Coordinates of C-alpha atoms in Angstrom, one line a residue:
Chain A
X1 CA 0.5 0.0 0.1
X2 CA 3.0 2.6 0.5
X3 CA 4.1 2.0 -2.5
X4 CA 0.9 2.8 -4.3
X5 CA 1.0 5.7 -1.7
X6 CA 4.5 6.9 -3.1
X7 CA 3.9 5.9 -7.2
X8 CA 2.3 9.1 -7.6
X9 CA 5.3 11.6 -7.4
X10 CA 8.4 8.9 -7.2
X11 CA 7.5 7.8 -10.9
X12 CA 7.8 11.1 -12.3
X13 CA 10.3 12.3 -10.4
X14 CA 12.5 9.1 -12.1
X15 CA 10.6 10.1 -15.5
X16 CA 12.2 13.5 -14.9
X17 CA 15.7 12.0 -14.3
X18 CA 15.4 9.9 -17.6
X19 CA 13.8 12.7 -19.9
X20 CA 17.1 14.3 -18.7
X21 CA 19.6 12.0 -20.0
X22 CA 17.5 11.6 -23.1
X23 CA 17.7 14.9 -23.8
X24 CA 19.1 14.6 -27.5
X25 CA 16.2 12.1 -28.7
X26 CA 13.1 14.3 -28.4
X27 CA 10.8 11.1 -29.6
X28 CA 12.4 9.0 -26.9
X29 CA 11.7 12.1 -24.0
X30 CA 8.0 12.8 -25.0
X31 CA 7.7 8.6 -24.8
X32 CA 8.9 8.5 -21.5
X33 CA 7.1 11.5 -20.0
X34 CA 3.9 10.2 -21.0
X35 CA 4.5 6.9 -20.2
X36 CA 5.3 8.5 -16.5
X37 CA 2.4 10.6 -16.5
X38 CA 0.0 7.9 -17.6
X39 CA 1.4 5.6 -15.0
X40 CA 0.1 8.3 -12.1
X41 CA -3.3 8.1 -13.5
X42 CA -2.7 4.5 -13.0
X43 CA -2.0 5.2 -9.7
X44 CA -4.0 7.8 -8.5
X45 CA -7.3 5.7 -10.2
X46 CA -6.7 3.0 -7.9
X47 CA -6.3 5.1 -4.8
X48 CA -9.4 6.8 -5.7
X49 CA -11.1 3.3 -6.2
X50 CA -9.7 2.5 -2.9
X51 CA -10.8 5.3 -1.0
X52 CA -14.1 6.3 -3.0
X53 CA -16.0 4.5 0.1
X54 CA -14.8 7.2 2.5
X55 CA -11.4 4.9 3.6
X56 CA -8.1 6.8 4.5
X57 CA -5.3 5.1 3.4
X58 CA -1.9 6.1 5.5
X59 CA 0.9 4.7 4.9
X60 CA 4.2 5.7 6.7
X61 CA 7.7 5.9 5.1
X62 CA 10.6 3.8 5.9
X63 CA 8.4 2.2 8.8
X64 CA 8.5 5.1 11.3
X65 CA 5.7 5.2 12.9
X66 CA 2.9 8.1 12.9
X67 CA 4.0 11.2 14.5
X68 CA 7.9 10.9 14.0
X69 CA 8.0 9.3 10.5
X70 CA 7.0 11.0 7.1
X71 CA 3.6 10.1 6.9
X72 CA 1.9 10.1 3.2
X73 CA -2.1 10.4 3.3
X74 CA -4.7 9.8 0.6
X75 CA -8.6 10.4 1.5
X76 CA -11.1 10.6 -1.0
X77 CA -10.6 14.7 -1.6
X78 CA -6.6 14.1 -2.2
X79 CA -7.4 10.8 -4.8
X80 CA -10.1 12.5 -6.2
X81 CA -8.1 15.9 -7.2
X82 CA -5.0 13.7 -8.1
X83 CA -6.8 11.5 -10.3
X84 CA -8.6 14.5 -12.1
X85 CA -5.4 16.6 -12.0
X86 CA -3.4 13.5 -13.6
X87 CA -5.4 13.4 -16.4
X88 CA -4.9 17.2 -17.3
X89 CA -1.3 17.0 -16.7
X90 CA -1.5 14.5 -19.7
X91 CA -3.5 16.4 -22.0
X92 CA -2.0 19.2 -21.5
X93 CA 1.3 16.9 -22.0
X94 CA -0.1 15.6 -25.5
X95 CA -0.7 19.1 -26.2
X96 CA 2.6 20.5 -25.8
X97 CA 4.0 17.1 -27.8
X98 CA 1.4 18.2 -30.7
X99 CA 2.9 22.2 -30.5
X100 CA 6.7 20.9 -30.5
X101 CA 6.4 18.2 -33.5
X102 CA 4.9 20.7 -35.8
X103 CA 7.4 22.8 -35.0
X104 CA 4.6 25.4 -33.7
X105 CA 6.2 26.4 -30.6
X106 CA 9.8 28.4 -30.3
X107 CA 10.7 27.1 -26.8
X108 CA 13.4 24.5 -25.9
X109 CA 11.9 21.6 -25.6
X110 CA 14.8 19.3 -23.9
X111 CA 14.3 21.4 -20.9
X112 CA 10.3 21.5 -20.9
X113 CA 9.9 17.9 -20.2
X114 CA 11.9 17.4 -16.9
X115 CA 10.8 20.3 -15.6
X116 CA 6.9 19.5 -16.2
X117 CA 7.5 16.1 -14.9
X118 CA 9.1 17.5 -11.5
X119 CA 6.1 19.4 -11.6
X120 CA 3.9 16.7 -11.8
X121 CA 5.6 15.1 -9.0
X122 CA 5.1 18.5 -6.4
X123 CA 1.5 18.4 -7.6
X124 CA 1.0 15.0 -6.3
X125 CA 3.3 15.2 -3.4
X126 CA 1.3 18.1 -1.9
X127 CA -1.9 16.1 -2.2
X128 CA -0.4 13.0 -0.4
X129 CA 1.2 14.9 2.4
X130 CA 0.7 13.7 5.6
X131 CA 2.3 16.6 7.3
X132 CA 3.0 20.4 7.1
X133 CA 6.7 20.2 6.7
X134 CA 6.3 17.8 3.4
X135 CA 3.6 19.8 2.1
X136 CA 5.8 22.7 1.8
X137 CA 8.2 20.6 0.3
X138 CA 5.6 19.8 -2.4
X139 CA 4.5 23.1 -3.1
X140 CA 8.5 24.0 -3.2
X141 CA 9.3 21.2 -5.5
X142 CA 5.7 22.3 -7.6
X143 CA 6.8 26.2 -7.4
X144 CA 10.1 25.6 -8.5
X145 CA 9.4 23.7 -11.4
X146 CA 6.9 26.6 -12.0
X147 CA 9.7 29.2 -11.7
X148 CA 11.5 27.8 -14.8
X149 CA 8.5 26.7 -16.8
X150 CA 7.3 30.6 -16.9
X151 CA 10.3 31.8 -18.1
X152 CA 10.5 29.3 -21.0
X153 CA 11.3 31.0 -24.0
X154 CA 12.7 33.9 -22.6
X155 CA 11.2 37.3 -23.6
X156 CA 11.9 40.4 -21.8
X157 CA 8.5 40.6 -20.9
X158 CA 8.4 37.0 -19.7
X159 CA 11.6 37.8 -17.8
X160 CA 9.8 40.6 -15.9
X161 CA 6.6 38.8 -15.2
X162 CA 8.6 35.8 -13.8
X163 CA 10.7 37.9 -11.6
X164 CA 7.4 38.9 -9.9
X165 CA 5.5 35.6 -9.8
X166 CA 8.8 34.0 -8.3
X167 CA 9.2 36.8 -5.5
X168 CA 5.5 37.0 -4.8
X169 CA 5.5 33.0 -4.2
X170 CA 8.8 32.9 -2.5
X171 CA 7.2 35.4 0.0
X172 CA 4.5 33.1 0.8
X173 CA 6.9 30.2 1.3
X174 CA 8.5 32.2 4.1
X175 CA 5.7 32.7 5.4
X176 CA 4.6 29.0 5.3
X177 CA 7.7 28.3 6.7
X178 CA 7.2 30.4 9.7
X179 CA 3.9 29.0 10.3
X180 CA 5.6 25.4 10.4
X181 CA 7.9 27.0 12.9
X182 CA 5.1 28.6 14.9
X183 CA 3.0 25.1 15.0
X184 CA 6.3 23.2 16.0
X185 CA 6.6 25.5 18.6
X186 CA 3.5 25.1 20.2
X187 CA 2.7 21.2 19.4
X188 CA 5.9 19.8 19.0
X189 CA 5.0 18.3 16.1
X190 CA 4.4 18.5 12.0
X191 CA 2.0 15.5 11.8
X192 CA -1.3 17.0 10.2
X193 CA -3.1 14.3 12.0
X194 CA -1.1 14.7 15.6
X195 CA -1.5 18.7 15.3
X196 CA -5.3 18.5 14.6
X197 CA -5.3 16.6 18.3
X198 CA -2.8 19.2 20.1
X199 CA -4.1 22.1 19.1
X200 CA -7.8 21.7 20.3
X201 CA -5.8 22.3 23.5
X202 CA -4.2 25.5 22.3
X203 CA -5.4 29.0 23.4
X204 CA -8.3 30.1 20.7
X205 CA -6.9 33.0 20.1
X206 CA -3.0 31.3 19.3
X207 CA -5.8 29.0 17.1
X208 CA -7.2 32.1 15.2
X209 CA -4.2 33.6 14.2
X210 CA -2.4 30.4 13.0
X211 CA -5.3 30.1 10.8
X212 CA -5.2 33.0 9.6
X213 CA -1.4 33.0 8.9
X214 CA -1.7 29.7 6.7
X215 CA -4.9 31.3 5.1
X216 CA -2.6 34.3 4.2
X217 CA -0.1 31.6 3.1
X218 CA -2.1 29.8 0.8
X219 CA -4.0 32.7 -0.1
X220 CA -1.3 33.9 -2.3
X221 CA -0.7 31.2 -3.9
X222 CA -4.4 30.3 -4.6
X223 CA -4.9 34.0 -5.7
X224 CA -7.3 35.0 -3.1
X225 CA -8.5 38.6 -3.3
X226 CA -6.6 40.7 -2.2
X227 CA -3.7 38.5 -2.7
X228 CA -4.2 38.1 -6.1
X229 CA -2.8 41.1 -7.8
X230 CA 0.2 38.9 -9.1
X231 CA -1.9 36.0 -11.0
X232 CA -3.1 38.7 -13.8
X233 CA 0.2 39.8 -14.5
X234 CA 2.2 36.6 -14.9
X235 CA 0.2 33.9 -15.7
X236 CA -0.9 35.6 -19.5
X237 CA 2.4 36.1 -20.6
X238 CA 3.7 32.5 -20.2
X239 CA 3.6 29.8 -23.1
X240 CA -0.2 28.7 -23.5
X241 CA 0.4 25.2 -22.6
X242 CA 2.1 26.7 -19.3
X243 CA -0.3 29.0 -18.3
X244 CA -3.3 25.9 -19.0
X245 CA -1.4 23.7 -16.5
X246 CA -0.9 26.4 -14.0
X247 CA -4.3 27.6 -14.3
X248 CA -5.9 24.4 -13.8
X249 CA -3.7 22.9 -11.3
X250 CA -1.3 25.4 -9.2
X251 CA -4.2 27.5 -7.7
X252 CA -6.2 24.4 -7.1
X253 CA -3.5 22.7 -4.9
X254 CA -3.5 25.5 -2.9
X255 CA -7.1 25.6 -2.8
X256 CA -6.5 21.6 -1.6
X257 CA -4.2 23.2 1.0
X258 CA -6.7 25.9 2.6
X259 CA -9.3 23.0 2.7
X260 CA -7.1 20.4 4.5
X261 CA -5.1 23.0 7.0
X262 CA -8.6 24.7 7.9
X263 CA -11.2 21.7 8.2
X264 CA -8.2 19.4 10.0
X265 CA -6.6 21.7 11.8
X266 CA -8.5 24.5 12.5
X267 CA -12.4 24.4 14.0
X268 CA -15.0 25.9 11.5
X269 CA -15.7 28.8 13.9
X270 CA -12.4 30.1 13.9
X271 CA -12.3 32.0 10.8
X272 CA -15.3 31.0 8.6
X273 CA -16.8 34.4 8.7
X274 CA -13.4 35.6 7.2
X275 CA -13.7 33.1 4.7
X276 CA -16.9 34.4 3.4
X277 CA -15.9 37.7 3.1
X278 CA -13.3 37.0 1.6
X279 CA -14.7 34.4 -1.2
X280 CA -17.3 37.2 -1.9
X281 CA -14.9 39.8 -2.2
X282 CA -13.1 37.5 -4.5
X283 CA -15.7 36.5 -6.6
X284 CA -16.6 40.2 -7.4
X285 CA -13.3 42.1 -7.8
X286 CA -12.1 39.1 -10.4
X287 CA -15.3 39.1 -12.7
X288 CA -15.3 42.8 -12.4
X289 CA -11.6 42.8 -13.8
X290 CA -12.7 40.2 -16.3
X291 CA -15.2 42.4 -17.6
X292 CA -12.7 45.3 -18.9
X293 CA -10.3 43.0 -20.5
X294 CA -8.6 43.4 -23.8
X295 CA -7.0 40.2 -24.0
X296 CA -8.2 36.7 -24.2
X297 CA -5.9 35.4 -21.7
X298 CA -6.3 38.1 -19.2
X299 CA -9.9 37.9 -19.3
X300 CA -9.6 34.1 -18.6
X301 CA -6.9 34.9 -15.9
X302 CA -9.2 37.3 -14.2
X303 CA -12.1 34.8 -14.4
X304 CA -9.9 32.2 -12.6
X305 CA -9.3 34.4 -9.8
X306 CA -13.1 35.2 -9.6
X307 CA -14.1 31.3 -9.5
X308 CA -11.8 30.7 -6.7
X309 CA -13.9 32.6 -4.5
X310 CA -16.7 29.9 -5.2
X311 CA -14.7 27.4 -3.8
X312 CA -13.4 29.6 -0.7
X313 CA -17.4 29.9 -0.1
X314 CA -18.0 26.3 -0.1
X315 CA -15.6 26.0 2.5
X316 CA -16.6 29.3 4.7
X317 CA -20.1 27.8 4.8
X318 CA -18.3 25.1 6.5
X319 CA -21.2 22.0 6.2
X320 CA -20.8 18.7 4.8
X321 CA -23.0 20.1 1.8
X322 CA -20.8 23.6 1.5
X323 CA -17.3 21.3 1.3
X324 CA -18.8 18.6 -1.0
X325 CA -19.8 22.0 -3.2
X326 CA -16.3 22.9 -3.0
X327 CA -15.0 19.7 -4.0
X328 CA -17.5 19.5 -6.6
X329 CA -16.2 22.9 -8.0
X330 CA -13.0 22.2 -8.0
X331 CA -12.8 19.1 -10.1
X332 CA -15.0 21.0 -12.4
X333 CA -12.7 24.3 -12.7
X334 CA -9.7 22.1 -12.9
X335 CA -11.0 21.0 -16.2
X336 CA -12.9 23.7 -17.8
X337 CA -10.3 26.6 -16.7
X338 CA -7.1 24.0 -19.0
X339 CA -9.8 23.7 -21.8
X340 CA -10.6 27.2 -22.0
X341 CA -6.7 27.8 -22.2
X342 CA -5.5 25.2 -24.7
X343 CA -8.3 27.1 -27.3
X344 CA -7.1 30.2 -26.5
X345 CA -3.7 28.9 -27.3
X346 CA -5.3 27.4 -30.2
X347 CA -6.7 30.8 -31.3
X348 CA -3.5 32.2 -30.9
X349 CA -1.8 29.7 -33.4
X350 CA -4.4 30.6 -36.1
X351 CA -4.1 34.4 -36.1
X352 CA -0.6 34.9 -34.2
X353 CA -2.4 37.0 -30.9
X354 CA -5.3 36.8 -28.8
X355 CA -6.4 40.5 -28.5
X356 CA -10.1 40.7 -28.2
X357 CA -10.0 44.3 -30.1
X358 CA -8.3 42.7 -33.1
X359 CA -9.9 39.3 -34.1
X360 CA -13.1 38.8 -35.3
X361 CA -15.1 36.2 -37.3
X362 CA -13.1 33.4 -35.6
X363 CA -16.2 31.1 -36.3
X364 CA -16.2 31.8 -40.1
X365 CA -12.3 30.8 -40.0
X366 CA -12.5 27.7 -37.6
X367 CA -15.9 26.9 -36.6
X368 CA -14.5 23.9 -34.4
X369 CA -12.5 26.4 -32.6
X370 CA -15.9 28.3 -31.8
X371 CA -17.6 25.0 -30.4
X372 CA -14.5 24.1 -28.0
X373 CA -14.4 27.8 -26.6
X374 CA -18.1 27.7 -26.5
X375 CA -18.6 24.9 -24.1
X376 CA -16.4 25.3 -21.3
X377 CA -16.9 28.7 -21.5
X378 CA -20.4 28.1 -21.0
X379 CA -19.8 25.7 -18.4
X380 CA -17.5 28.1 -16.5
X381 CA -20.9 30.7 -16.5
X382 CA -23.0 27.7 -15.2
X383 CA -25.7 26.8 -17.4
X384 CA -27.5 23.7 -17.3
X385 CA -26.7 20.9 -17.8
X386 CA -23.1 21.5 -17.7
X387 CA -20.6 20.6 -14.9
X388 CA -20.7 24.5 -14.0
X389 CA -24.1 24.3 -13.2
X390 CA -24.0 21.3 -10.9
X391 CA -21.1 22.3 -9.0
X392 CA -23.0 25.6 -8.2
X393 CA -26.3 24.5 -7.3
X394 CA -24.5 22.3 -4.9
X395 CA -22.5 25.3 -3.5
X396 CA -26.1 27.5 -3.7
X397 CA -28.2 24.7 -2.0
X398 CA -25.8 24.5 0.9
X399 CA -25.3 28.2 1.5
X400 CA -29.3 28.8 1.5
X401 CA -29.4 25.4 4.1
X402 CA -26.6 27.1 6.2
X403 CA -29.5 29.7 6.7
X404 CA -26.4 32.4 8.0
X405 CA -27.5 36.1 6.4
X406 CA -23.7 36.1 5.3
X407 CA -24.2 32.9 3.4
X408 CA -26.8 34.3 1.9
X409 CA -24.9 37.2 0.8
X410 CA -22.7 35.0 -0.5
X411 CA -25.0 33.1 -2.7
X412 CA -26.8 36.7 -4.0
X413 CA -22.5 37.5 -4.6
X414 CA -22.7 33.8 -7.0
X415 CA -25.4 34.4 -8.4
X416 CA -23.9 38.1 -9.7
X417 CA -20.8 36.7 -10.6
X418 CA -22.1 34.0 -12.7
X419 CA -24.2 36.4 -14.7
X420 CA -21.3 38.8 -15.0
X421 CA -19.2 35.7 -16.0
X422 CA -21.5 35.1 -18.8
X423 CA -21.6 38.8 -19.8
X424 CA -17.7 38.5 -19.7
X425 CA -17.6 35.3 -22.0
X426 CA -20.3 36.9 -24.2
X427 CA -18.4 39.6 -24.9
X428 CA -15.4 37.6 -26.1
X429 CA -17.7 35.5 -28.0
X430 CA -19.6 38.9 -29.8
X431 CA -15.8 40.3 -30.4
X432 CA -13.8 37.2 -31.3
X433 CA -16.2 34.9 -32.9
X434 CA -18.8 36.8 -34.7
X435 CA -18.9 38.9 -37.7
X436 CA -16.8 38.6 -41.1
X437 CA -13.1 37.6 -40.2
X438 CA -10.3 40.0 -41.5
X439 CA -8.9 39.0 -44.7
X440 CA -5.8 38.6 -42.8
X441 CA -6.8 36.1 -40.4
X442 CA -8.4 33.9 -43.6
X443 CA -4.9 34.2 -44.7
X444 CA -2.7 33.5 -41.9
X445 CA -5.0 30.3 -41.6
X446 CA -4.6 28.8 -45.1
X447 CA -1.0 29.3 -44.5
X448 CA -1.4 27.7 -41.1
X449 CA -3.4 24.7 -42.9
X450 CA -0.7 24.3 -46.1
X451 CA 2.3 24.5 -43.8
X452 CA 4.4 21.7 -42.6
X453 CA 3.3 21.9 -39.0
X454 CA -0.3 20.7 -40.0
X455 CA 0.1 17.6 -38.6
X456 CA 1.4 19.0 -35.3
X457 CA -2.1 21.3 -35.8
X458 CA -4.5 18.5 -35.8
X459 CA -2.6 17.1 -32.5
X460 CA -3.2 19.7 -30.4
X461 CA -6.8 20.4 -32.0
X462 CA -7.5 16.5 -30.9
X463 CA -6.0 16.9 -27.5
X464 CA -8.3 20.0 -26.9
X465 CA -11.3 18.1 -28.2
X466 CA -10.4 15.4 -25.7
X467 CA -10.5 18.0 -22.9
X468 CA -13.4 19.7 -24.1
X469 CA -15.1 16.1 -23.6
X470 CA -13.8 15.6 -20.4
X471 CA -15.5 18.5 -19.1
X472 CA -18.8 17.3 -20.7
X473 CA -17.7 13.6 -19.0
X474 CA -17.8 15.7 -15.6
X475 CA -21.3 16.7 -15.9
X476 CA -22.1 13.2 -17.2
X477 CA -20.9 11.7 -14.1
X478 CA -22.4 14.3 -11.7
X479 CA -23.9 11.7 -9.7
X480 CA -21.0 9.5 -8.8
X481 CA -18.8 12.5 -8.3
X482 CA -21.1 14.0 -5.7
X483 CA -21.0 10.9 -4.1
X484 CA -17.5 10.6 -3.5
X485 CA -17.4 14.6 -3.2
X486 CA -19.9 14.3 -0.3
X487 CA -18.0 11.4 1.0
X488 CA -14.7 13.5 1.2
X489 CA -16.7 16.6 2.7
X490 CA -18.0 14.0 6.0
X491 CA -14.2 12.6 6.1
X492 CA -13.4 16.3 6.0
X493 CA -15.7 17.7 8.9
X494 CA -15.7 14.7 11.4
X495 CA -12.1 14.5 11.0
X496 CA -11.7 11.5 13.2
X497 CA -11.3 9.2 10.2
X498 CA -8.3 10.6 9.2
X499 CA -6.6 11.2 12.5
X500 CA -7.1 7.7 13.1
X501 CA -6.0 6.3 10.0
X502 CA -2.8 8.6 10.4
X503 CA -2.2 7.4 13.8
X504 CA -3.7 4.3 14.1
X505 CA -1.2 2.6 12.0
X506 CA 1.8 1.8 14.1
X507 CA 1.7 4.1 17.5
X508 CA 1.1 1.2 19.4
Chain B
X1 CA 14.5 31.2 28.2
X2 CA 18.0 31.3 28.1
X3 CA 20.5 33.6 27.1
X4 CA 21.3 31.9 23.7
X5 CA 17.4 31.7 23.2
X6 CA 17.1 35.4 23.5
X7 CA 19.9 36.6 20.9
X8 CA 18.0 34.5 18.6
X9 CA 15.0 35.8 19.2
X10 CA 16.2 39.0 18.9
X11 CA 18.1 37.8 15.6
X12 CA 14.8 36.7 14.0
X13 CA 13.3 39.8 14.4
X14 CA 15.7 42.1 13.1
X15 CA 15.7 39.8 10.1
X16 CA 12.1 39.6 9.4
X17 CA 11.7 43.7 9.7
X18 CA 14.9 44.2 7.3
X19 CA 13.6 41.3 5.3
X20 CA 10.2 42.9 4.8
X21 CA 11.8 46.0 4.0
X22 CA 13.9 45.1 1.5
X23 CA 11.2 43.5 -0.1
X24 CA 9.2 46.7 -0.5
X25 CA 12.4 48.5 -2.4
X26 CA 11.9 49.3 -6.0
X27 CA 15.4 48.1 -7.1
X28 CA 15.3 44.4 -7.9
X29 CA 18.6 43.7 -6.0
X30 CA 17.4 44.3 -3.2
X31 CA 13.9 42.4 -3.1
X32 CA 16.2 39.6 -4.2
X33 CA 18.5 40.4 -0.9
X34 CA 15.4 41.1 1.2
X35 CA 14.1 37.2 0.0
X36 CA 17.6 35.9 1.3
X37 CA 17.3 37.7 5.1
X38 CA 13.7 36.6 4.9
X39 CA 15.0 32.6 4.7
X40 CA 17.0 33.2 7.0
X41 CA 14.6 34.8 9.5
X42 CA 12.2 31.9 8.7
X43 CA 15.3 29.1 9.2
X44 CA 16.2 30.5 12.1
X45 CA 12.9 30.5 13.5
X46 CA 12.6 27.1 12.9
X47 CA 15.4 26.4 15.1
X48 CA 14.0 28.6 18.0
X49 CA 11.5 26.0 18.2
X50 CA 14.2 23.7 20.3
X51 CA 13.9 24.6 23.8
X52 CA 17.0 23.0 24.2
X53 CA 18.9 24.7 21.5
X54 CA 21.6 25.3 23.4
X55 CA 22.7 21.5 23.8
X56 CA 24.1 19.3 21.2
X57 CA 22.0 17.5 18.9
X58 CA 23.6 14.2 19.5
X59 CA 24.3 11.9 22.6
X60 CA 26.8 13.0 24.5
X61 CA 26.8 10.4 27.3
X62 CA 25.0 11.8 29.2
X63 CA 20.7 11.0 29.3
X64 CA 18.2 13.4 28.3
X65 CA 20.2 15.8 27.7
X66 CA 20.3 16.6 23.6
X67 CA 18.7 19.2 21.9
X68 CA 15.6 18.2 19.6
X69 CA 17.0 17.1 16.0
X70 CA 13.9 17.4 14.0
X71 CA 14.0 21.6 13.8
X72 CA 17.4 20.8 12.5
X73 CA 16.8 18.7 10.0
X74 CA 13.8 20.9 8.7
X75 CA 16.1 24.1 8.6
X76 CA 18.6 22.0 6.7
X77 CA 15.6 21.4 4.3
X78 CA 14.6 24.6 4.2
X79 CA 18.1 26.2 3.9
X80 CA 18.6 23.9 0.8
X81 CA 15.4 24.9 -0.7
X82 CA 16.4 28.5 -0.6
X83 CA 19.3 28.3 -1.4
X84 CA 18.4 26.9 -4.6
X85 CA 15.6 29.2 -4.8
X86 CA 18.1 32.1 -4.6
X87 CA 20.5 30.9 -6.8
X88 CA 17.2 30.9 -9.9
X89 CA 16.1 34.8 -8.6
X90 CA 19.9 35.8 -9.1
X91 CA 19.9 34.5 -12.9
X92 CA 16.6 36.1 -13.1
X93 CA 17.6 39.4 -12.0
X94 CA 20.7 39.3 -14.1
X95 CA 18.6 38.2 -17.3
X96 CA 16.3 41.6 -16.1
X97 CA 19.3 43.5 -16.3
X98 CA 20.8 42.4 -19.5
X99 CA 17.5 43.2 -20.9
X100 CA 16.5 46.4 -19.5
X101 CA 20.1 47.8 -18.3
X102 CA 18.5 48.5 -15.0
X103 CA 16.7 46.4 -12.5
X104 CA 13.7 48.6 -10.7
X105 CA 10.8 46.8 -10.5
X106 CA 7.8 48.0 -12.9
X107 CA 4.7 49.4 -12.1
X108 CA 1.7 47.2 -12.2
X109 CA 0.5 46.8 -16.2
X110 CA -2.9 47.6 -14.9
X111 CA -2.3 50.8 -12.8
X112 CA -0.8 52.4 -15.9
X113 CA -3.7 51.2 -17.7
X114 CA -5.9 52.6 -15.3
X115 CA -3.9 55.4 -14.9
X116 CA -3.7 56.3 -18.7
X117 CA -7.7 56.1 -18.6
X118 CA -8.0 58.8 -16.0
X119 CA -6.2 61.2 -18.1
X120 CA -8.3 63.9 -20.0
X121 CA -8.5 62.6 -23.4
X122 CA -7.1 66.6 -25.1
X123 CA -3.8 66.5 -23.0
X124 CA -1.9 65.0 -26.1

């Protein structure tokens, strides 16, 4: 069982080493990284099957028993997110390979594969870490990989944006370390389950301060308003495939960390009001930002900030239904956000840029692209029967059931945000996809079709299509999905299954 | 608290405050130095969690008279991480310098756009 828990981050790390050695043969490099990420999917799916009924799997590295050794834990929440993330990681990887095969990318592919696999390992370790310090290490592995990815194919602009991104992320990492020091000083342990038990006896004020500190740490990384300022400046500048994977996963890992620490370590009374207020602010500020952007990439980045608010809202409500809604929203959003960024990348391939004021009539240039944009965009806005609708209904129901006035304000803000999202998307749609295409766009398109990179482009379109399909699939399997989400939420609220699974294995 | 412990507390306080001060400067090099100083502060505060900090970490014969090894192990890992990232940050700062011939932190793109919007149209 230990092996299954360790595989999701060991395999990609080994793969990273292998791809580094294979840097002179791009084809074998691509094969190795696809195989490694596929192995992660297999391991994650196995973990999901085992944990779907609410079982919490805990493994102790090296046989050192729970509070002393390094603990790896998979509960329904982490297994579910691990599986979805792995699938998205594979598809973006295939997209990137398509881009390289077709010579459509100017990045240096030798570096891309090892770093991408390290990123995969970091994401997986963050989901599986059973103690604070390994969570920190997982985050650092993931972020260090992301620092190098965001500055790939370095233009002047990208280096500047990368600098801002790196400094902001590092600041939050240092605060994270400070938080770990404070928790260790207070409880004498970094094991999450052990802290959960020991922190209960700490003074309430200290608990609140620690909860706020961790909220700031992960809030910076998950781009909660008012700590979101770095995201719309850095994501749109990076290569498309990289901003796609960042938008899909990095902020979500931080949201996962917020959910994990706030539910397990701190009681729900500590800062649930703060969470709700931040969630409402995030929803509204983000989407208002999206409404005034000219670049599609920036519209999507601001929409990303806005929709982080929905997940935090679910956590702020704090009931089983609320957290389950947040979990469904996480899954939906990982898939949809990645899809939209990939479509955006295709638009850029077709016409060279993504500025709304200069594109017109994409619909006529490529009807397929219009469809690929339309479906996930409608899901993002929350139109039935898409996955976004299901996730939002779950959240709003939980908010109304909670009955708290702030939760009701949150529901209202959520409805307004959904309408504004629709407006933002409508704006993109009318400007970029409607109307007569500009002559130079048609020309660029026909050149692209005849060029030597036709195969790569077709491959990229196909992978994006698969991604759109997965978005529809999320809606189709919403029954089982919400079952798993509710099981995960119940485990999170009860806390006992997690604590028992970790501390029960070998403390005696 | 013992005297060495107090010295450590004061050091951590000074490091944090000067680190954040440097982080808020406009020169990129100072920002990098701020990160380095803050990294040290965080690593030292990990060490501070050990109440028996003055004692040796390895048994010398007397039982019970050792300091807690876990904060030291964690600080070691954290030092490696901050060191690696600092190197990358220096490379980035150098790159920015090469590109622009200065290392001033740019204004927020959005800020500048909004600033332009508020300017009267006929001013140009």
